[in-house]
Short mmCIF file of C-alpha atoms and ligand atoms in Angstrom, two decimals:
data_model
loop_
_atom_site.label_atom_id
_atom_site.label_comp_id
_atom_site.label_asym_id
_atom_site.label_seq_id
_atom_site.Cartn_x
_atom_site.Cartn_y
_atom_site.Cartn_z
CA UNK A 1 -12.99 -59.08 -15.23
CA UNK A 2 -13.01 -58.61 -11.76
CA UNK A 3 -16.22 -60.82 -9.88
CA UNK A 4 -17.08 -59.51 -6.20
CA UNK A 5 -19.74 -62.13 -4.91
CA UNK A 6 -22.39 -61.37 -2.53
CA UNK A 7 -24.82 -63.53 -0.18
CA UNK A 8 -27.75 -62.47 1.17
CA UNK A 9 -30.30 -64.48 2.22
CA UNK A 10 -32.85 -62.48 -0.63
CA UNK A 11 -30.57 -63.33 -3.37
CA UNK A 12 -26.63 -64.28 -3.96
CA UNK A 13 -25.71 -61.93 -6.83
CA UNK A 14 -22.05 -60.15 -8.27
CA UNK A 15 -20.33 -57.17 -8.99
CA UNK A 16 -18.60 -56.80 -12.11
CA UNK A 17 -15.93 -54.90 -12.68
CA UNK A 18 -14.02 -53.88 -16.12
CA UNK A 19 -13.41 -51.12 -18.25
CA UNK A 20 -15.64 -51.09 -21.22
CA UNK A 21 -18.08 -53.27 -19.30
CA UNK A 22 -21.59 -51.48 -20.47
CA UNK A 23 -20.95 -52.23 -24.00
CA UNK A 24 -20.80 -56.10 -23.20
CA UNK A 25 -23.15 -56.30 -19.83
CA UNK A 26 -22.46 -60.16 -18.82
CA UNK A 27 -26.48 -60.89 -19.07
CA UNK A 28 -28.73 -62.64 -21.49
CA UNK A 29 -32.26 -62.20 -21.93
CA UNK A 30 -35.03 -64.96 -21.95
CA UNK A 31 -36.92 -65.24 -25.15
CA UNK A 32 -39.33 -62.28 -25.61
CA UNK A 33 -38.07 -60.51 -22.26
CA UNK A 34 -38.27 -56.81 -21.75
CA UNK A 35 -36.10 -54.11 -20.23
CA UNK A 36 -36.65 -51.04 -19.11
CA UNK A 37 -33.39 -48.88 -18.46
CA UNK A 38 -33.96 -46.35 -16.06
CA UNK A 39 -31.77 -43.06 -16.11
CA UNK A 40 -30.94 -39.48 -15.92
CA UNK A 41 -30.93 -36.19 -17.92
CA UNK A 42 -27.25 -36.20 -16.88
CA UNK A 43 -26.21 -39.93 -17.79
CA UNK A 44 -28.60 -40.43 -21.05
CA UNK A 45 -26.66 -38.89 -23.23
CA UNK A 46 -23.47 -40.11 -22.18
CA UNK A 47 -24.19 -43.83 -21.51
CA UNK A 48 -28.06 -44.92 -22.55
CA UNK A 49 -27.05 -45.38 -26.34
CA UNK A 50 -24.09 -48.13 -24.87
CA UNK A 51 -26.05 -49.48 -22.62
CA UNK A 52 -29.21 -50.23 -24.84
CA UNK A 53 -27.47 -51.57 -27.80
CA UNK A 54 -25.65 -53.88 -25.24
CA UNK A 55 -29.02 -54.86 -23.66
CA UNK A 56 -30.69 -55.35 -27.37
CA UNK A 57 -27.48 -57.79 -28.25
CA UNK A 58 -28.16 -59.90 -25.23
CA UNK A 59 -32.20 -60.32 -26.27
CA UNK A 60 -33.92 -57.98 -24.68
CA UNK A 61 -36.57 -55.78 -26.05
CA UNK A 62 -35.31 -51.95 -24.70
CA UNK A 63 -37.47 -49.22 -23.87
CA UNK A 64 -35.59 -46.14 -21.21
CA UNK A 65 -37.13 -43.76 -18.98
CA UNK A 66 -34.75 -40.52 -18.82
CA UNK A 67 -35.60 -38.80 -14.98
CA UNK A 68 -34.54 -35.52 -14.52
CA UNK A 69 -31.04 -35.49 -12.20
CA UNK A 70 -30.17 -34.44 -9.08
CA UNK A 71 -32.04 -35.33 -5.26
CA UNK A 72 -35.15 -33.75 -5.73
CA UNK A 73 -36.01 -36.47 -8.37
CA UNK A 74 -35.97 -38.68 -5.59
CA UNK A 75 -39.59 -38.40 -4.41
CA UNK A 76 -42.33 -40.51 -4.73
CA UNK A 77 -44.04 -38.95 -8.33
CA UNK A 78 -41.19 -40.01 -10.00
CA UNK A 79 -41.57 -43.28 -8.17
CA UNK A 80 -44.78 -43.47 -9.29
CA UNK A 81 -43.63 -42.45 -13.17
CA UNK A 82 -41.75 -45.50 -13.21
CA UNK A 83 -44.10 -48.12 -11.97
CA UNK A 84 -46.53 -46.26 -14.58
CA UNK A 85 -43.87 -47.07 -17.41
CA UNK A 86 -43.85 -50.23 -16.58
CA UNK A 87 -47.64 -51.02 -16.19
CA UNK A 88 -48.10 -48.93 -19.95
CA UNK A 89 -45.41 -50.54 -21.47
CA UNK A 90 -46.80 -54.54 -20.35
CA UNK A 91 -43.70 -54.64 -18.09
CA UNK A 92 -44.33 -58.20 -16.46
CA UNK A 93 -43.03 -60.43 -13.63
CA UNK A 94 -39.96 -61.73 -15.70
CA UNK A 95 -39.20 -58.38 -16.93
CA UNK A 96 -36.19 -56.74 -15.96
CA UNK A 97 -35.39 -53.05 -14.62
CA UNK A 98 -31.30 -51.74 -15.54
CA UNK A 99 -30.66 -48.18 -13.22
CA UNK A 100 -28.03 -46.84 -15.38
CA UNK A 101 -26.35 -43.80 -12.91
CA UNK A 102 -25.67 -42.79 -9.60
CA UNK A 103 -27.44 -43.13 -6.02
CA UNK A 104 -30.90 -41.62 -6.99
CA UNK A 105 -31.61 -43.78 -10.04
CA UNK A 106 -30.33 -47.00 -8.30
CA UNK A 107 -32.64 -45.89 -5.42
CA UNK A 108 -35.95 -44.97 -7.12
CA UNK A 109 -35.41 -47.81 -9.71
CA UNK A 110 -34.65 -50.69 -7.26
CA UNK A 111 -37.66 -49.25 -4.47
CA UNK A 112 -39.90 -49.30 -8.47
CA UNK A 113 -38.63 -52.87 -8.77
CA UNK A 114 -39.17 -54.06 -5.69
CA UNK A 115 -42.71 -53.10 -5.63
CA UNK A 116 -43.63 -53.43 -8.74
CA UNK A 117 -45.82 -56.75 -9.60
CA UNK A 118 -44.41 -57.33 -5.87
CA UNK A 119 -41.15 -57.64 -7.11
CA UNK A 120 -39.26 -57.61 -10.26
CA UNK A 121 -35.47 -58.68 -10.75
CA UNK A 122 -33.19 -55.31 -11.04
CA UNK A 123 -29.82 -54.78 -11.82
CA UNK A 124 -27.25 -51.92 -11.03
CA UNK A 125 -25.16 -50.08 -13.36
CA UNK A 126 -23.49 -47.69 -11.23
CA UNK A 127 -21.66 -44.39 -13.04
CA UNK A 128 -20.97 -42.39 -10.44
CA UNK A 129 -18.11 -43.25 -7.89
CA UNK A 130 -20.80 -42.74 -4.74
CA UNK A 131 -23.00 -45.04 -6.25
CA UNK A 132 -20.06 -47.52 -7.03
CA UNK A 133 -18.98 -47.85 -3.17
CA UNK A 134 -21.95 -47.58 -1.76
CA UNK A 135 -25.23 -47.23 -3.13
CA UNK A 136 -25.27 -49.69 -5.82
CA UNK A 137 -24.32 -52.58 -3.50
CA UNK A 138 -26.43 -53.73 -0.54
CA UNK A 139 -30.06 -53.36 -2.03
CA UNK A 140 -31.25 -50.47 0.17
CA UNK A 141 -33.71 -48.80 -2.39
CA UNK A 142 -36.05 -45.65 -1.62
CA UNK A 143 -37.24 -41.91 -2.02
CA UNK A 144 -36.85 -39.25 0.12
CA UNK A 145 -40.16 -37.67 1.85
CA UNK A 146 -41.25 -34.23 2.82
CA UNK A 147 -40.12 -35.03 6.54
CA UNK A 148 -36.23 -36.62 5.44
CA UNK A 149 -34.27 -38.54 3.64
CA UNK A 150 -34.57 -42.34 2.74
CA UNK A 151 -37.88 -42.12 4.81
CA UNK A 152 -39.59 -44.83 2.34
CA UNK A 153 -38.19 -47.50 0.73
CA UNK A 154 -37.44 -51.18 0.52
CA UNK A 155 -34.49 -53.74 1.13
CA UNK A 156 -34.81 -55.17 -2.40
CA UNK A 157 -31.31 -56.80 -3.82
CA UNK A 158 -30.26 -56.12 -7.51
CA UNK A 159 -29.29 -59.62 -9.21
CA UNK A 160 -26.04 -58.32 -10.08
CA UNK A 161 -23.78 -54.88 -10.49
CA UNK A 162 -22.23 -54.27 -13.58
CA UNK A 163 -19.22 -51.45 -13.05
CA UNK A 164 -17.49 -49.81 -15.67
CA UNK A 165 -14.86 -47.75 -14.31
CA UNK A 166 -14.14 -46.11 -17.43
CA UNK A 167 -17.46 -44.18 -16.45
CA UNK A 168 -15.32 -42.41 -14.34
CA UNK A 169 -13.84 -40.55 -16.77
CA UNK A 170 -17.11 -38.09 -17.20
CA UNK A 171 -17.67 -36.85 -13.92
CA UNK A 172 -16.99 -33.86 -12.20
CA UNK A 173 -14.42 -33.04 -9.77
CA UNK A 174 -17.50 -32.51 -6.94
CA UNK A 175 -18.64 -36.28 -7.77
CA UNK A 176 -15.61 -37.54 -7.23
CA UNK A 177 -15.16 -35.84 -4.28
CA UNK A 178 -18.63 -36.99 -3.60
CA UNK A 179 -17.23 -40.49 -3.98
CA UNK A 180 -14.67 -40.35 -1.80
CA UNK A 181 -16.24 -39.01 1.26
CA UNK A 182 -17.82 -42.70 1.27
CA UNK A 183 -14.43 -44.54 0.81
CA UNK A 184 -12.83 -43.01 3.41
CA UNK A 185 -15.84 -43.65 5.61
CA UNK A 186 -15.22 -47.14 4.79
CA UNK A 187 -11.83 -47.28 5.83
CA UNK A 188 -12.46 -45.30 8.92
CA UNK A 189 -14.41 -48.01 9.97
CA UNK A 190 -13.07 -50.94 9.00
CA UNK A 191 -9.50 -50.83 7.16
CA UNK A 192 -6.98 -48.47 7.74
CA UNK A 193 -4.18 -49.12 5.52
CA UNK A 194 -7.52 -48.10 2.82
CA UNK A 195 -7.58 -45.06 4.99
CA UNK A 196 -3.98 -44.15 4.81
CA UNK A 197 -4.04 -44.95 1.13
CA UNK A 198 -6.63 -42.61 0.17
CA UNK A 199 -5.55 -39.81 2.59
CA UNK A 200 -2.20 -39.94 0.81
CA UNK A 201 -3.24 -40.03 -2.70
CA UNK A 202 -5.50 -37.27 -4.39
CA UNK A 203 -7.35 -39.89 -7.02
CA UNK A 204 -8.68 -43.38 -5.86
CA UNK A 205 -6.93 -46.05 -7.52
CA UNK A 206 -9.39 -48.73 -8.97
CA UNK A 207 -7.92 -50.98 -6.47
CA UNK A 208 -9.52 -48.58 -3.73
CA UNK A 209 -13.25 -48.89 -4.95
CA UNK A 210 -13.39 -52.74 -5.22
CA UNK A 211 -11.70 -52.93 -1.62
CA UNK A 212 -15.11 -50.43 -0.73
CA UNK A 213 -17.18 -52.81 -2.65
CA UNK A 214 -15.48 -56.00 -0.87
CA UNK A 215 -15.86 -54.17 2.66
CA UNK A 216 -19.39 -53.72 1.62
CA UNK A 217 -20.00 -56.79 0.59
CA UNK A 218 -18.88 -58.11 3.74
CA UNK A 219 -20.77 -56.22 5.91
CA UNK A 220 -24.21 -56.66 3.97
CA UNK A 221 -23.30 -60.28 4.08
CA UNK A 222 -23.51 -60.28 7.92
CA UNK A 223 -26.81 -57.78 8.38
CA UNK A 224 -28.19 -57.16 5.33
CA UNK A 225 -31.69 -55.97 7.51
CA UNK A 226 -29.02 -53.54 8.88
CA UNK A 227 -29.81 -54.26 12.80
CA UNK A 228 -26.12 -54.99 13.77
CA UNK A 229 -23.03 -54.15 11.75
CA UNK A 230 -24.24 -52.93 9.24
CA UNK A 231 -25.34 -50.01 11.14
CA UNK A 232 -21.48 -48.93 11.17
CA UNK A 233 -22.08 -47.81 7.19
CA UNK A 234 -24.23 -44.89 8.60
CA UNK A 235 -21.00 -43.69 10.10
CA UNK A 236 -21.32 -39.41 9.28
CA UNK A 237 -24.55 -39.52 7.95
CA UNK A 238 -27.18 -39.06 11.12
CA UNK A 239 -25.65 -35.31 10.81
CA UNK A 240 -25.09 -35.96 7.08
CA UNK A 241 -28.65 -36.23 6.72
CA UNK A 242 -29.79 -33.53 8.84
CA UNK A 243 -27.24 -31.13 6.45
CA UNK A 244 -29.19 -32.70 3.21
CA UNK A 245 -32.41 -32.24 4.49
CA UNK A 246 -31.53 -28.29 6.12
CA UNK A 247 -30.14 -27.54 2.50
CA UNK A 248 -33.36 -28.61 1.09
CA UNK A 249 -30.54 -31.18 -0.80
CA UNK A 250 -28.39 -28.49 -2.07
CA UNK A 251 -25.31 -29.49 -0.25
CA UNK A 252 -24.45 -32.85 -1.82
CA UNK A 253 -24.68 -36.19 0.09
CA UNK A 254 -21.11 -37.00 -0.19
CA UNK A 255 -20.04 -33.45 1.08
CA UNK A 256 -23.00 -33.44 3.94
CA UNK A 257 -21.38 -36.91 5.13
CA UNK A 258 -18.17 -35.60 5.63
CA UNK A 259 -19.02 -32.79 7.68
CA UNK A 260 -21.35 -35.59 9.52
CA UNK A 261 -18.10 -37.25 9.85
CA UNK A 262 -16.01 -34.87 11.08
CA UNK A 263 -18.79 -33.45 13.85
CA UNK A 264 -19.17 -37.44 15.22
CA UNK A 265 -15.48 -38.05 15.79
CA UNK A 266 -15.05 -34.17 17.04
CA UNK A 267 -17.67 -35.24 19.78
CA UNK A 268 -16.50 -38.75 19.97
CA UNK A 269 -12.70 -37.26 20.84
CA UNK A 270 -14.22 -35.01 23.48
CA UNK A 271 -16.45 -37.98 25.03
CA UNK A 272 -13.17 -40.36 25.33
CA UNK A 273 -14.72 -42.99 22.60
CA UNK A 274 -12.87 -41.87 19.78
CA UNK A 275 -8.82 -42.24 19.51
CA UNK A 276 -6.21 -40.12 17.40
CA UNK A 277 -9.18 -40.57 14.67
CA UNK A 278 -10.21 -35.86 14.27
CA UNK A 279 -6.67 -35.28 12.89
CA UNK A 280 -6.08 -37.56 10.37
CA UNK A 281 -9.70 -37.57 9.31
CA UNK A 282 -9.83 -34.09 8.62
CA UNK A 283 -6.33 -33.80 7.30
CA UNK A 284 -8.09 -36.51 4.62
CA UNK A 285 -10.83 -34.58 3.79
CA UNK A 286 -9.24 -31.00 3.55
CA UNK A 287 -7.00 -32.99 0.31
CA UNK A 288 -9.74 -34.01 -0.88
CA UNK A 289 -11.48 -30.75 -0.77
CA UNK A 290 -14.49 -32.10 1.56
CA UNK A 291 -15.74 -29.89 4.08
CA UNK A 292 -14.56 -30.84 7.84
CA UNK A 293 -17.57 -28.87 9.44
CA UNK A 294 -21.08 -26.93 8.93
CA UNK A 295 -22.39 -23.43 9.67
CA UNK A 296 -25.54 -25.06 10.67
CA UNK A 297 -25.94 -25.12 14.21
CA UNK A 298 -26.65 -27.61 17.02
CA UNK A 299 -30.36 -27.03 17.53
CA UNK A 300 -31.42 -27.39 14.27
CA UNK A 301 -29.06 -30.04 13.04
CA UNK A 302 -30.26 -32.06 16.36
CA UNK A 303 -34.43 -30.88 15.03
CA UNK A 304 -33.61 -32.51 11.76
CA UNK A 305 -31.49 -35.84 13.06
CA UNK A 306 -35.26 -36.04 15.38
CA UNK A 307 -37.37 -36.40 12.59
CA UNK A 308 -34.97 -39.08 10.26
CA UNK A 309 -35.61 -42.93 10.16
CA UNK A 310 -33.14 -43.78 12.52
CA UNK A 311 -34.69 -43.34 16.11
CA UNK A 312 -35.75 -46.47 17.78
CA UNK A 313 -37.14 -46.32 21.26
CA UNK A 314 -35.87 -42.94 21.90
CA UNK A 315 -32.40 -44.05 21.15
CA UNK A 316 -30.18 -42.76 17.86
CA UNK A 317 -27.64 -44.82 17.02
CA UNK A 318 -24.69 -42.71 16.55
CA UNK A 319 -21.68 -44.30 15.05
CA UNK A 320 -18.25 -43.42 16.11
CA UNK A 321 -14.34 -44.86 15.26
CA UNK A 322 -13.25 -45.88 18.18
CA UNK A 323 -9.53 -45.57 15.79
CA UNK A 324 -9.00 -45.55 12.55
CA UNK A 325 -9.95 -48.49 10.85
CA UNK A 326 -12.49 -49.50 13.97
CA UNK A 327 -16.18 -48.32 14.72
CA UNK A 328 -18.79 -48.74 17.25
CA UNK A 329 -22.48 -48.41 17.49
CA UNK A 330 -23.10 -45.88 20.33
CA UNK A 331 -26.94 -45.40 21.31
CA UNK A 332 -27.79 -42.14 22.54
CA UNK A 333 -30.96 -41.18 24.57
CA UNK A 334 -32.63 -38.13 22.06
CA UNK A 335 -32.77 -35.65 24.95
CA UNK A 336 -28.64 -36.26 24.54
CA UNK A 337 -28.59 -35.35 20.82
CA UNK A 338 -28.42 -31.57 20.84
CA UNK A 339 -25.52 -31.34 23.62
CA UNK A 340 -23.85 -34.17 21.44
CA UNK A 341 -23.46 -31.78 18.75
CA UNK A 342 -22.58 -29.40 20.12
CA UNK A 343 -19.54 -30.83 21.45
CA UNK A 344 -18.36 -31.68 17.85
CA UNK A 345 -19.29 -28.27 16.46
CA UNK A 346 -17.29 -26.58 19.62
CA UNK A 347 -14.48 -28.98 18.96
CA UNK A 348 -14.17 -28.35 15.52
CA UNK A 349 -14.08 -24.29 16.26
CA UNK A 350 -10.94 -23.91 18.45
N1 LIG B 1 -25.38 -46.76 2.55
C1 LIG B 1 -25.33 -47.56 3.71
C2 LIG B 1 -25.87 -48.93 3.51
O1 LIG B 1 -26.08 -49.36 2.40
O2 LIG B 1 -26.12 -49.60 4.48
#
C-alpha cells in the first residue's frame, strides 16, 4: 500500500493508495460508532455495496445517502439533505461521514461535515480521477451558489483518503479526460518531467496520480488557507470557472479548466510572462482530447470571472507558468480583466 502523508495545522492525515482498497478501508470504528456514506446515483451502484460491507467489518453501524450526480447537486438543498440525515438518523460528534465519488460528493459531504455539530471527522474515498488529484486532497469543501462556483464552503480536512485505483476502471473516457486536465495543470506548475510524461502518453500511469497527490500534498502543506502558493492550484480555472458558470455547468470542470488554461498562457505569451509554455500545452491537451479554447467571448467570460470568490481589493489573482514546470501569482487590477482575455482568445485564433 502506498501511504502519502499530509500536515496541516487542522489535522495530519494520509492517502492510501491500492487496488482493491474499498473492500478493506484501513479504519476501525469505536464501539457503537456510526457512519453515514455519502454518494451518487452514478457511484451507488457500482461501489456503495463494497464500501458498506467494508465499513460494517471495521464496526461501524452504516446508513448511505445516494445524491443525484452531476454539478447541479452541488447547491445548498442538498447540503442541507445531508446535515438533515444526519440530525434524523442521531448522527453525533464522534460519528463519521465516508464521500464515496468524485469532486461534488467530497465537496458537499466534507462542507456537511464540517458544519455539522461544528465539525465532524470525514474521510475521502475518491472514484473519479479529478477527485483523486485534486479534490479529495487539501480539505477545500463547498457548494456552488446562484452567483458562481465554490462561492460557500469551508476549509475542513478529511482524516484520511482512501484510493482505489481499480475504480478507474468504470469511468468514462470524458472523466478521464476530466482527470487529466488537473494533472497536467500540476505539472505545468510545478514538475515538468510529469508534464512531458503525460503529454507523451495517452493513459496516466498510477505513478502519475500519486506524483499529483504528492505535489498536492506539498503545496497544501505550505498554505493550506490558500493565501500564498497554494494559489498556483487555481492555475486555468479563474476562466475555468467563468466557462462552468456561462454553461450553467454543462461543460465539465475538467474540460472548462483546460480551455482556462490554454486562454492564461495564450495571454501570458503575449504579455512576455509566460515562456515556450502555449505549444506544448496545447499540443497536451489536443491528445488528450481537451479543448485548447472557448467560443465564449471576452466580455462575458471577464462578467463572470467579476462575480467569482477570487477578487480581493480589486485585484484577481491570475496564475500564469512562467515555463513549464514553474508558475507565478500575477495580480491584475479588474478594470485589466476583459483586455486580458482578450489577448488569450486573439492569440489562440491566428
Ligand atoms: N483545487 C485547488 C485546491 O485545492 O486548492
Amino acid at each position: 500500500m502506498t501511504e502519502i502523508k499530509i500536515q496541516t495545522n487542522q489535522r495530519r492525515y494520509s492517502v492510501f493508495a491500492e487496488r482493491g482498497l474499498l473492500a478493506r478501508l484501513p479504519v476501525m470504528a469505536a464501539p457503537g460508532e456510526k457512519a453515514l456514506i455519502v454518494t451518487d446515483s452514478n457511484v451507488a451502484p457500482l461501489y456503495c455495496d463494497n464500501a458498506a460491507r467494508a465499513l460494517t467489518g471495521a464496526g461501524f453501524s452504516v446508513s448511505r445517502l445516494v445524491i443525484e450526480s452531476g454539478e447541479k447537486s452541488k447547491n445548498l438543498t442538498v447540503f442541507g439533505e445531508i446535515l438533515e440525515t444526519l440530525a434524523e438518523r442521531n448522527f453525533s460528534r464522534t460519528d463519521k461521514i465516508f464521500a464515496l465519488g468524485g469532486g461534488v460528493v467530497g465537496d458537499l459531504a466534507g462542507f456537511a461535515a464540517s458544519s455539522y455539530m461544528r465539525g465532524i471527522e470525514f474521510y475521502q474515498i475518491p472514484t473519479t480521477l479529478l477527485a483523486m488529484v485534486d479534490s479529495s486532497v487539501g480539505g477545500k469543501t463547498g457548494v456552488n451558489l446562484a452567483h458562481g462556483k465554490n462561492l460557500a464552503g469551508t476549509f475542513w480536512q478529511p482524516s484520511g483518503v482512501f484510493l482505489d485505483a481499480d475504480t478507474l476502471k468504470t469511468l468514462s473516457a470524458l472523466q478521464i479526460k476530466n482527470g487529466i486536465a488537473e494533472m497536467l495543470k500540476t505539472g505545468v506548475i510545478r514538475d515538468a518531467a510529469l508534464f512531458e510524461r503525460l503529454a507523451g502518453s495517452e493513459t496516466p500511469a498510477l505513478a502519475d496520480i500519486l506524483r499529483c497527490i504528492e505535489i498536492k500534498a506539498e503545496i497544501v502543506a505550505q498554505d493550506e488557507r490558500e493565501s500564498g502558493v497554494r494559489k498556483l492550484l487555481n492555475f486555468g480555472h479563474t476562466v475555468g470557472h467563468a466557462i462552468e458558470k456561462l454553461s450553467d455547468y454543462a461543460v465539465p470542470h475538467g474540460f472548462a479548466v483546460a480551455a482556462g488554461m490554454a486562454v492564461a498562457v495564450a495571454a501570458g505569451e503575449r504579455r512576455g510572462i509566460s515562456d515556450d509554455c502555449l505549444a506544448p500545452l496545447l499540443a497536451a491537451l489536443s491528445l488528450h482530447g481537451l479543448p485548447v479554447g472557448t467560443d465564449y467571448g471576452a466580455a462575458e467570460l471577464a462578467q463572470a470571472v467579476l462575480s467569482d470568490k477570487k477578487l480581493s481589493g480589486g485585484k484577481i489573482d491570475l496564475i500564469l507558468p512562467t515555463r513549464i514546470g514553474s508558475a507565478e501569482v500575477v495580480p491584475l487590477d479588474v478594470s485589466e480583466i476583459e483586455a486580458f482575455i482578450a489577448v488569450g482568445l486573439e492569440a489562440l485564433r491566428v
